[in-house]
PDB file of C-alpha atoms in Angstrom:
ATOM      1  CA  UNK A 104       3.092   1.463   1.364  1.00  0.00           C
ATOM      2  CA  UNK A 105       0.161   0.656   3.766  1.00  0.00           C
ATOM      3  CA  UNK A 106      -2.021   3.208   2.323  1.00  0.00           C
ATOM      4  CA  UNK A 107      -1.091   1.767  -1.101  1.00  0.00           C
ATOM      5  CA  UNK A 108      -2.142  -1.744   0.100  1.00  0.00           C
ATOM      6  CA  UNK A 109      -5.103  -0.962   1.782  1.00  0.00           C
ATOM      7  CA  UNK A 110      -6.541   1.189  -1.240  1.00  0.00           C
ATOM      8  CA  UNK A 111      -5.504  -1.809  -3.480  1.00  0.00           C
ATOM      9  CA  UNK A 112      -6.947  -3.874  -1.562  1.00  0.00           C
ATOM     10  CA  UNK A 113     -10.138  -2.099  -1.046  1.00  0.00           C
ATOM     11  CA  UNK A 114     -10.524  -1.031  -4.781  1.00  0.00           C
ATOM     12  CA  UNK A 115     -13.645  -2.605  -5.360  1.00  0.00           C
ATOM     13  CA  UNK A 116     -15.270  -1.980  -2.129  1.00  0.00           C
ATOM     14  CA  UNK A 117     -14.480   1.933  -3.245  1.00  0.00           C
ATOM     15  CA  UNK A 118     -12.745   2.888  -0.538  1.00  0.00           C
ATOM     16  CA  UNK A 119     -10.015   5.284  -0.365  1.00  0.00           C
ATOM     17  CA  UNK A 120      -7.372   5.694   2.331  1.00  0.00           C
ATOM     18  CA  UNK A 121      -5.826   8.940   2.866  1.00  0.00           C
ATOM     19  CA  UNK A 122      -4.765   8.953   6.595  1.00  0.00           C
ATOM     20  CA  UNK A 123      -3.884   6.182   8.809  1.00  0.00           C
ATOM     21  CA  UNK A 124      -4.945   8.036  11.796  1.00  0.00           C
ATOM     22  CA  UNK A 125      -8.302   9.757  10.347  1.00  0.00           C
ATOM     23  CA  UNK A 126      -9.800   6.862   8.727  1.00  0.00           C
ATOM     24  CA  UNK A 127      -9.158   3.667  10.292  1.00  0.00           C
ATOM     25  CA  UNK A 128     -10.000   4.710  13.572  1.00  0.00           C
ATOM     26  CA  UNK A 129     -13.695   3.942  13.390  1.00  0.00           C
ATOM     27  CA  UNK A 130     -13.577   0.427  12.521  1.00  0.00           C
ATOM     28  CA  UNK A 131     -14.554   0.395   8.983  1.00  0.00           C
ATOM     29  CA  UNK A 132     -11.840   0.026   6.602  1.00  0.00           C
ATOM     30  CA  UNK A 133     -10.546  -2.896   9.334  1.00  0.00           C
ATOM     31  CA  UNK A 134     -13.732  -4.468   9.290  1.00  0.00           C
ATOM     32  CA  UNK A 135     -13.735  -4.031   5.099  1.00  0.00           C
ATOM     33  CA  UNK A 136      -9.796  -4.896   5.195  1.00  0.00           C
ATOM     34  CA  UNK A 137     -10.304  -8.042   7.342  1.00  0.00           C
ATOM     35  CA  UNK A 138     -13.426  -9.793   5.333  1.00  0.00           C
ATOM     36  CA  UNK A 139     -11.235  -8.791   2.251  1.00  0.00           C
ATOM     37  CA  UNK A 140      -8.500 -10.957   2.754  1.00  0.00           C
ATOM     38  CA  UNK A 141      -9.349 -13.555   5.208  1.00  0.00           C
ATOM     39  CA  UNK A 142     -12.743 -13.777   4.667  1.00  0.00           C
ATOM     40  CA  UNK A 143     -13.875 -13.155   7.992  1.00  0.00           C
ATOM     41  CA  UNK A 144     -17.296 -12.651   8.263  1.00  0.00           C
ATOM     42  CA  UNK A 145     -17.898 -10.143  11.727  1.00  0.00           C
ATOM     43  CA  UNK A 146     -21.062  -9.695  13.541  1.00  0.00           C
ATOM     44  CA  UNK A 147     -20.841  -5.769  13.545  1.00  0.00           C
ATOM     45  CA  UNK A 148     -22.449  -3.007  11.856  1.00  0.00           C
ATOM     46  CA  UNK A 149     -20.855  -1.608   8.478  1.00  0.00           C
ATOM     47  CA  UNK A 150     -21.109   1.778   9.964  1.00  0.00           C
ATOM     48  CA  UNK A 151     -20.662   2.733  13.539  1.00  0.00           C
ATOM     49  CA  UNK A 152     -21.572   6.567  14.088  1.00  0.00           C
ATOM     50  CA  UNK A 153     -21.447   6.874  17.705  1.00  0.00           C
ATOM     51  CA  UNK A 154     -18.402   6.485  19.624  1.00  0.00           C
ATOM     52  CA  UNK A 155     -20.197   4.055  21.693  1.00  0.00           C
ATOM     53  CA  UNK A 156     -20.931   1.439  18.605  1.00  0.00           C
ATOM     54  CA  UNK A 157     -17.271   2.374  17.322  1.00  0.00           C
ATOM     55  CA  UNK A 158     -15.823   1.163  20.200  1.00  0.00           C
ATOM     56  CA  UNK A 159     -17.974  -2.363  20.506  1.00  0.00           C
ATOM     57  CA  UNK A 160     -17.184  -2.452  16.645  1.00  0.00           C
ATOM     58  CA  UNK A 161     -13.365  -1.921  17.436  1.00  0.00           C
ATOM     59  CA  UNK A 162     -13.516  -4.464  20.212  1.00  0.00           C
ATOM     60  CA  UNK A 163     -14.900  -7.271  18.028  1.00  0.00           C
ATOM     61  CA  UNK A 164     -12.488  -6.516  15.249  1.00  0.00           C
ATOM     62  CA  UNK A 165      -9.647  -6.839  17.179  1.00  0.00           C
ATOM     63  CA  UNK A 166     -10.339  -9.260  19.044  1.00  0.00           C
ATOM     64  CA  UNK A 167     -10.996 -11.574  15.588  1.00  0.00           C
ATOM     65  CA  UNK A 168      -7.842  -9.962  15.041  1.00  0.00           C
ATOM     66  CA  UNK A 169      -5.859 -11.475  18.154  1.00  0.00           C
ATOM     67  CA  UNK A 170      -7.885 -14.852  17.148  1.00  0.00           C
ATOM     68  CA  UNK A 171      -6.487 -15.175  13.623  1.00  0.00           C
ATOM     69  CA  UNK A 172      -2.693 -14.144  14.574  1.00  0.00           C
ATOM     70  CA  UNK A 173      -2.702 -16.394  17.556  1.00  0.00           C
ATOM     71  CA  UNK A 174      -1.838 -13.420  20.019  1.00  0.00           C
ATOM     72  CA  UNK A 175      -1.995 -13.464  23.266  1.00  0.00           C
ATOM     73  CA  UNK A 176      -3.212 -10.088  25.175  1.00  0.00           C
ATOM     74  CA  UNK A 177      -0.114  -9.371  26.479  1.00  0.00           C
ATOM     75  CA  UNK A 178       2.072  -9.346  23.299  1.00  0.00           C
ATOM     76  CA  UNK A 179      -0.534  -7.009  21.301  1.00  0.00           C
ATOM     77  CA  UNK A 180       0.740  -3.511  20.606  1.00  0.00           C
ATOM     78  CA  UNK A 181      -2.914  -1.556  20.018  1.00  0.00           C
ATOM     79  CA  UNK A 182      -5.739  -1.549  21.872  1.00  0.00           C
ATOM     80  CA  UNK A 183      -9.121  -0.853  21.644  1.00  0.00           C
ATOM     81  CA  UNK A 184      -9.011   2.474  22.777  1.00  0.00           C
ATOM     82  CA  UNK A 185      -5.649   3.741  20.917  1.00  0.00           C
ATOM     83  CA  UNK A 186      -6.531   2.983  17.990  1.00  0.00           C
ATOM     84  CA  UNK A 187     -10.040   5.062  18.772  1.00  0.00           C
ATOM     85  CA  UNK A 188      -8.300   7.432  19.773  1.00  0.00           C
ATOM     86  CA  UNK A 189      -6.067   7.937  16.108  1.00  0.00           C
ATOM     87  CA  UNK A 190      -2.359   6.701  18.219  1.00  0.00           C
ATOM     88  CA  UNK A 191      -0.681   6.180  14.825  1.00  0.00           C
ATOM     89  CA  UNK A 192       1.948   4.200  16.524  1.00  0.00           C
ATOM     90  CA  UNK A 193      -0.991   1.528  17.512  1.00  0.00           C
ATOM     91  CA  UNK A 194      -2.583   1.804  13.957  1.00  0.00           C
ATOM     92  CA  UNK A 195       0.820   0.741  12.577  1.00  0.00           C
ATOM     93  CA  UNK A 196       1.281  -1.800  14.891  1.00  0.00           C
ATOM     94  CA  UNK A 197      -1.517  -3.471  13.721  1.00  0.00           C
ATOM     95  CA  UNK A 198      -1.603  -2.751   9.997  1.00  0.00           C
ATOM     96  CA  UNK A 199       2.012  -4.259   9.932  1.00  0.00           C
ATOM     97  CA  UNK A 200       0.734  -7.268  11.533  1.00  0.00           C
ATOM     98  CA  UNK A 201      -2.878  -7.979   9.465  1.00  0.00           C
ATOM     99  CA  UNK A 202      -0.364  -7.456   6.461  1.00  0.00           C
ATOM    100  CA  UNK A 203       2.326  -9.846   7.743  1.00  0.00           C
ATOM    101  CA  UNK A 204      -0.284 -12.757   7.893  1.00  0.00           C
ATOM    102  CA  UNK A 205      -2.818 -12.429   5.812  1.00  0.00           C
ATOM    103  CA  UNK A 206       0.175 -10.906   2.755  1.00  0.00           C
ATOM    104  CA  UNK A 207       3.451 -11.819   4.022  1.00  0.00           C
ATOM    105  CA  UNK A 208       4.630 -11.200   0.035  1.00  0.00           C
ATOM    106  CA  UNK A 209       3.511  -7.497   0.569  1.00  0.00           C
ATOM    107  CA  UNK A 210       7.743  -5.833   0.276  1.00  0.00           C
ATOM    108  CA  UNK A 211       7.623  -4.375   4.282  1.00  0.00           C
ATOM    109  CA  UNK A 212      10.680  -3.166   4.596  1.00  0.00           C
ATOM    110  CA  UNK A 213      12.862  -3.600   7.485  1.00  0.00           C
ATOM    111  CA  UNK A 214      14.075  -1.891  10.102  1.00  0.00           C
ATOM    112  CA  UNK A 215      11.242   0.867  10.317  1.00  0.00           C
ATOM    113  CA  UNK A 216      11.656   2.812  13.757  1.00  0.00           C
ATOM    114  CA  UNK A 217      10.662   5.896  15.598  1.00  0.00           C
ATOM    115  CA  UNK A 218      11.379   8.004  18.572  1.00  0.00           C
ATOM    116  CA  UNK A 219       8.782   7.721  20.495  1.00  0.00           C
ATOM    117  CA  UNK A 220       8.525  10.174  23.776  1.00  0.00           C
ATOM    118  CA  UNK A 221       6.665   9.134  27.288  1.00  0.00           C
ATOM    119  CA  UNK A 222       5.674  12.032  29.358  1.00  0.00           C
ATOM    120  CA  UNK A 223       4.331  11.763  32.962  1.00  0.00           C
ATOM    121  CA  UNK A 224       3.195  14.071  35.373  1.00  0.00           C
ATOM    122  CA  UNK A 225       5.021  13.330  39.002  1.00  0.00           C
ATOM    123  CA  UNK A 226       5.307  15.245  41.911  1.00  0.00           C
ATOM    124  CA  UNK A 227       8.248  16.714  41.001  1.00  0.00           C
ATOM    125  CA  UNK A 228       7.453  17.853  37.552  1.00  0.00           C
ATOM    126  CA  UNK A 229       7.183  16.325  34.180  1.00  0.00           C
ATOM    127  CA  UNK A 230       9.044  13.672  33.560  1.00  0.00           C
ATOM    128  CA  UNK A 231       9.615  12.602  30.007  1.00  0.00           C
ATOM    129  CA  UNK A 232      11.617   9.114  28.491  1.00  0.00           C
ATOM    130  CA  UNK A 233      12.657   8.726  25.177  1.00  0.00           C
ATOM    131  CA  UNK A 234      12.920   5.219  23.506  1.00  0.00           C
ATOM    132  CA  UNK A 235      13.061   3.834  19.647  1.00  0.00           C
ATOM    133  CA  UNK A 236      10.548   1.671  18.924  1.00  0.00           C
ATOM    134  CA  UNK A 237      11.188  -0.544  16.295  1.00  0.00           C
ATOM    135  CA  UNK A 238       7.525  -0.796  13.325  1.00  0.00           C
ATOM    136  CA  UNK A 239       8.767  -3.428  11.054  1.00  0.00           C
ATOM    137  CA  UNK A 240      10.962  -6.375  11.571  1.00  0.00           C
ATOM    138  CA  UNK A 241      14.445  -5.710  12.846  1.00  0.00           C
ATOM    139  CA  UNK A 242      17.050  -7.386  10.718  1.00  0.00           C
ATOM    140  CA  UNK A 243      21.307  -6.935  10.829  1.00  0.00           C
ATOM    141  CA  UNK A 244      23.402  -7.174   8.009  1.00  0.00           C
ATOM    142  CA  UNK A 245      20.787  -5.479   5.261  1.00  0.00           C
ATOM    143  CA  UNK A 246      23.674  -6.231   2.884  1.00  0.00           C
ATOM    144  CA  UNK A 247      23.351  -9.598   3.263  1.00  0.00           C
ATOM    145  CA  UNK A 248      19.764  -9.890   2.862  1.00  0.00           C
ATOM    146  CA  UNK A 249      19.025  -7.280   1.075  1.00  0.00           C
ATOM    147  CA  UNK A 250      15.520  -7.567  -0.808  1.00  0.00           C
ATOM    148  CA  UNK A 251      16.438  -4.384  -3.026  1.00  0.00           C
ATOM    149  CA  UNK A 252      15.538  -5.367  -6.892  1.00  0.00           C
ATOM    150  CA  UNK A 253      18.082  -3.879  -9.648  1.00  0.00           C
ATOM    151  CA  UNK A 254      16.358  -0.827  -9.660  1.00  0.00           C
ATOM    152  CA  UNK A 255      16.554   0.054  -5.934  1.00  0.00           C
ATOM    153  CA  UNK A 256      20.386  -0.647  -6.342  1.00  0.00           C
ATOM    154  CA  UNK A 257      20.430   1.755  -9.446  1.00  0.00           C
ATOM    155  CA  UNK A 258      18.640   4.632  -7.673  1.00  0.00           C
ATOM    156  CA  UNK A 259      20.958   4.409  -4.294  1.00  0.00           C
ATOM    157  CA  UNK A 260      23.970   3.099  -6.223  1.00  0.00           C
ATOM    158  CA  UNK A 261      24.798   4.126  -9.244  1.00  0.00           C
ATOM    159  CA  UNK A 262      22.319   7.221 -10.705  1.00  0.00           C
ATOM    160  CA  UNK A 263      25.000   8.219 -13.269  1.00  0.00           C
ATOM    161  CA  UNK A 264      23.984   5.340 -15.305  1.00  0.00           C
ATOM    162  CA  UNK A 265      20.420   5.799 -15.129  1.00  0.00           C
ATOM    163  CA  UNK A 266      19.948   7.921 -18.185  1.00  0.00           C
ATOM    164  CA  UNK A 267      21.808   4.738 -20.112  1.00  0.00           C
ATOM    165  CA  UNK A 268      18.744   2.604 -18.643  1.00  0.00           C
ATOM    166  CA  UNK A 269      16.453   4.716 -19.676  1.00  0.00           C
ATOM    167  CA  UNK A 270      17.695   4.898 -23.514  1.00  0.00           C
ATOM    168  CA  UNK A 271      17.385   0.736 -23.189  1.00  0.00           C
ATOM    169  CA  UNK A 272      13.603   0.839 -22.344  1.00  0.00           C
ATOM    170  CA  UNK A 273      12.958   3.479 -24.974  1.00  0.00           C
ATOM    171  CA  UNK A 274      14.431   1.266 -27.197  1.00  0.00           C
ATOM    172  CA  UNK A 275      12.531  -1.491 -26.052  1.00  0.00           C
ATOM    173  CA  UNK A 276       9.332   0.523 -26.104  1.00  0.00           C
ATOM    174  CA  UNK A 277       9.869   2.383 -29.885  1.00  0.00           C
ATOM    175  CA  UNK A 278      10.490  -1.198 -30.870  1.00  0.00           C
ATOM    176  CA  UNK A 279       6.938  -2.677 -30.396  1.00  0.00           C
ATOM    177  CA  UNK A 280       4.690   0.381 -30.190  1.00  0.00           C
ATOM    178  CA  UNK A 281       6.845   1.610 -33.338  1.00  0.00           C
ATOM    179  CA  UNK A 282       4.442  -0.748 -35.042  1.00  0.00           C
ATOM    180  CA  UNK A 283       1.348   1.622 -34.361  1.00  0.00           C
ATOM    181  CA  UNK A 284       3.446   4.200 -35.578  1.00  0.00           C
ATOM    182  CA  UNK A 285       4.104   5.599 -32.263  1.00  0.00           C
ATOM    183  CA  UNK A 286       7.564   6.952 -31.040  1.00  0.00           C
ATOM    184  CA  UNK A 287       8.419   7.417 -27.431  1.00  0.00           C
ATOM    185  CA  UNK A 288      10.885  10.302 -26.283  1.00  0.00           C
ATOM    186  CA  UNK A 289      10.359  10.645 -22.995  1.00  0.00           C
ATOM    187  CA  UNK A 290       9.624   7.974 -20.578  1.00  0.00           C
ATOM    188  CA  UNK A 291       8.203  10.051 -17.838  1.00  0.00           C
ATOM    189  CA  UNK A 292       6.026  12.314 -19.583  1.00  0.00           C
ATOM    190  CA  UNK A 293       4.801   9.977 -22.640  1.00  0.00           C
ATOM    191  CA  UNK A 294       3.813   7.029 -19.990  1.00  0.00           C
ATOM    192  CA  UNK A 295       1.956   9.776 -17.891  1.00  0.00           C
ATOM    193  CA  UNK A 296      -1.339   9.396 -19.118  1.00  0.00           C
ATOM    194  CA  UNK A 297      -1.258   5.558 -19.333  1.00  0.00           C
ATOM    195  CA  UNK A 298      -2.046   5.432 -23.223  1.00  0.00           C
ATOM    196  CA  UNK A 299       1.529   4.157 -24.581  1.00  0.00           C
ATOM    197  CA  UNK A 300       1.731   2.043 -21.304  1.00  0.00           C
ATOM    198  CA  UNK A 301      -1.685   0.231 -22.331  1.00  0.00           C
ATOM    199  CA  UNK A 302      -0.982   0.339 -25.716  1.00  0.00           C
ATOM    200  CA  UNK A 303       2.611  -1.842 -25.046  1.00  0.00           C
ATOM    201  CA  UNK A 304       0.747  -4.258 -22.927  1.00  0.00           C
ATOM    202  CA  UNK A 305      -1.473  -5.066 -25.813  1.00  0.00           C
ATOM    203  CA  UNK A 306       1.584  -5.560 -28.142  1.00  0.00           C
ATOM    204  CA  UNK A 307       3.795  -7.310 -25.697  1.00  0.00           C
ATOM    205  CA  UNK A 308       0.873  -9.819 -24.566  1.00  0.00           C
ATOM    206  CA  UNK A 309      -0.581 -10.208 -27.662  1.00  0.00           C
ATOM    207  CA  UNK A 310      -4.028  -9.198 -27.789  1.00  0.00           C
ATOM    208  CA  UNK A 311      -6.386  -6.034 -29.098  1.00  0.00           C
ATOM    209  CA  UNK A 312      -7.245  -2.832 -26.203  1.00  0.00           C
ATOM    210  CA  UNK A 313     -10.951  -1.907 -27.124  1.00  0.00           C
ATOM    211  CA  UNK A 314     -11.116   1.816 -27.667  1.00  0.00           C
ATOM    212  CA  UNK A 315     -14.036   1.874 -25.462  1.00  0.00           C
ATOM    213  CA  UNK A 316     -12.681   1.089 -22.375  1.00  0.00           C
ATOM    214  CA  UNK A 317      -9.985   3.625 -22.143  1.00  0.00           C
ATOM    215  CA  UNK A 318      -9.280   7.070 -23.534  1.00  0.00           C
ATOM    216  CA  UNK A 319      -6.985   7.387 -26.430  1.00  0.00           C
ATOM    217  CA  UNK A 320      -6.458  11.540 -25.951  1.00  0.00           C
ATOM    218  CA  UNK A 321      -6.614  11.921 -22.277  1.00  0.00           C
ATOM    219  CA  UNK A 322      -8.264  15.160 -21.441  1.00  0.00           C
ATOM    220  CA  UNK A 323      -8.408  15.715 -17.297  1.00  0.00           C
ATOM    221  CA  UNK A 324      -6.275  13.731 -14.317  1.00  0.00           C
ATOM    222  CA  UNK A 325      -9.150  11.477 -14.202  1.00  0.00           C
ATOM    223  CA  UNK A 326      -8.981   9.890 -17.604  1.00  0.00           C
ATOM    224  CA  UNK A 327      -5.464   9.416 -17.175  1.00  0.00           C
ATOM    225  CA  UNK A 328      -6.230   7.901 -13.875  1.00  0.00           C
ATOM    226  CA  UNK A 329      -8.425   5.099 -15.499  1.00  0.00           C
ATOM    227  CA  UNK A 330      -5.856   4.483 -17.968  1.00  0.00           C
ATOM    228  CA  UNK A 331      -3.460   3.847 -15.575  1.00  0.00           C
ATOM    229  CA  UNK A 332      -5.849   1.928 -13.371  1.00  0.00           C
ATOM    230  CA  UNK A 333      -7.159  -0.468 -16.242  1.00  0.00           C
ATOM    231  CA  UNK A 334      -2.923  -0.750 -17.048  1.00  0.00           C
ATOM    232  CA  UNK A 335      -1.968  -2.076 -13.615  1.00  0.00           C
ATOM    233  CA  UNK A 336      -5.275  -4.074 -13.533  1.00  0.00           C
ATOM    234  CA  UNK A 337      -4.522  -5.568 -16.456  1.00  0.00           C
ATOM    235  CA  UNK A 338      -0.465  -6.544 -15.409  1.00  0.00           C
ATOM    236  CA  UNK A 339      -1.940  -7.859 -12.069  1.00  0.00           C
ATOM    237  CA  UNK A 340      -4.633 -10.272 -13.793  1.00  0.00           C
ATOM    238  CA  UNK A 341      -2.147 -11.475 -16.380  1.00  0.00           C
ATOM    239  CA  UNK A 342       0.506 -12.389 -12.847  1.00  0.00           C
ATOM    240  CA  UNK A 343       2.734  -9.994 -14.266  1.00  0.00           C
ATOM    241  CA  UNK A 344       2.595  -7.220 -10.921  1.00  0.00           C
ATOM    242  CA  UNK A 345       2.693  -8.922  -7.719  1.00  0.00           C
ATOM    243  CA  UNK A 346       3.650  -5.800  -5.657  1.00  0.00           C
ATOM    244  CA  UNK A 347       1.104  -2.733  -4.966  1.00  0.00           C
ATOM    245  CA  UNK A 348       1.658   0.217  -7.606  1.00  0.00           C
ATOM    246  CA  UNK A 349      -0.134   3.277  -6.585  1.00  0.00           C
ATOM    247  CA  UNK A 350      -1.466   4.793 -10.103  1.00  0.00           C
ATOM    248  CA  UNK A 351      -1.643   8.530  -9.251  1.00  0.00           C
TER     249      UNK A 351
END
């Protein structure tokens, strides 16, 4: 989800998140993250090659971070030097927090915890602790406020009726791309390549998909890729997809 929502996030910046620890560690997807959605303008370099300017870079960052969420030092969970040093746990810590104020409509969910493991070297040996630390919000009685939509509750629920969904949305989906003298069969592997998908949106919203800007016979991952891409860019403009859809 974080990866999803950083890369969304970042789209036009061209940056692309692949590993919590590995990228974010140097301070420049933060610092790209940060003037992203709050607009914060930071005195640091884009690009910080020594560990040196990292760690400056880092320190600025988060301490514009601490500023904005109105931490104090003692209640942050990351530090300077874990997340230089790629602690995952830290880089969650604060992902889950930038994304809690500056998108608190971005679908965290709950209850997110690990087992993390303290080992220390005593006199008498190593001495290890185990504890759960909790990533996300903790909240009791999920049933009562559960944020699960009608699919979620399908998938967990009831996945013997999910075939008799599916033959509703065909329906739905023969009946307006029928008029381009299409016919959909199979949901998963005709909406693949993102040609029926754009082609619907045009129908259902009412307006003409230049050839030119997408490719009508797909021929590599890419193109189906940019299909897809220009699809969910084109659901998010028109306020129709206000969660973060990753497109491969």
């Amino acid at each position: 989800l974080l990866i999803d929502w950083i890369n969304t996030t970042l789209k036009q910046e061209h940056i692309v998140v692949k590993s919590l620890e590995e990228d974010l560690f140097d301070g420049l997807v933060l610092h790209h993250l940060l003037e992203n959605l709050g607009s914060l303008k930071l005195d640091v370099d884009k690009i910080a090659l020594t560990e040196k300017k990292q760690r400056q870079k880092l320190s600025v960052i988060l301490e514009a971070v601490a500023k904005c969420l109105q931490l104090e030092e003692n209640q942050l969970k990351w530090s300077v030097e874990s997340i230089l040093t790629k602690d995952l746990l830290s880089t969650l810590h604060l992902l889950i927090a930038i994304a809690k104020h500056f998108q608190p409509n971005l679908a965290i969910p709950p209850n997110v915890r690990v087992e993390t493991i303290t080992i220390e070297n005593t006199s008498r040996g190593l001495k290890t602790e185990t504890a759960v630390e909790y990533i996300t919000d903790i909240k009791e009685n999920l049933e009562d406020q559960s944020t699960d939509d009608a699919f979620d509750e399908l998938f967990s629920r009831a996945p013997d009726k999910l075939d008799a969904v599916k033959q509703v949305f065909l329906q739905f989906v023969n009946q307006h791309v029928g008029k381009l003298g299409l016919n959909v069969k199979d949901i998963e592997s005709q909406f693949a390549d993102g040609v029926i998908l754009l082609l619907l949106i045009g129908q259902l919203e009412g307006y003409f998909l230049n050839l030119r800007d997408f490719f009508l016979t797909p021929a590599s991952t890419t193109e189906m890729l940019h299909n897809v891409n220009l699809a969910v860019d084109l659901l998010t403009d028109g306020g129709l997809l206000n969660f973060s859809v990753n497109s491969e």
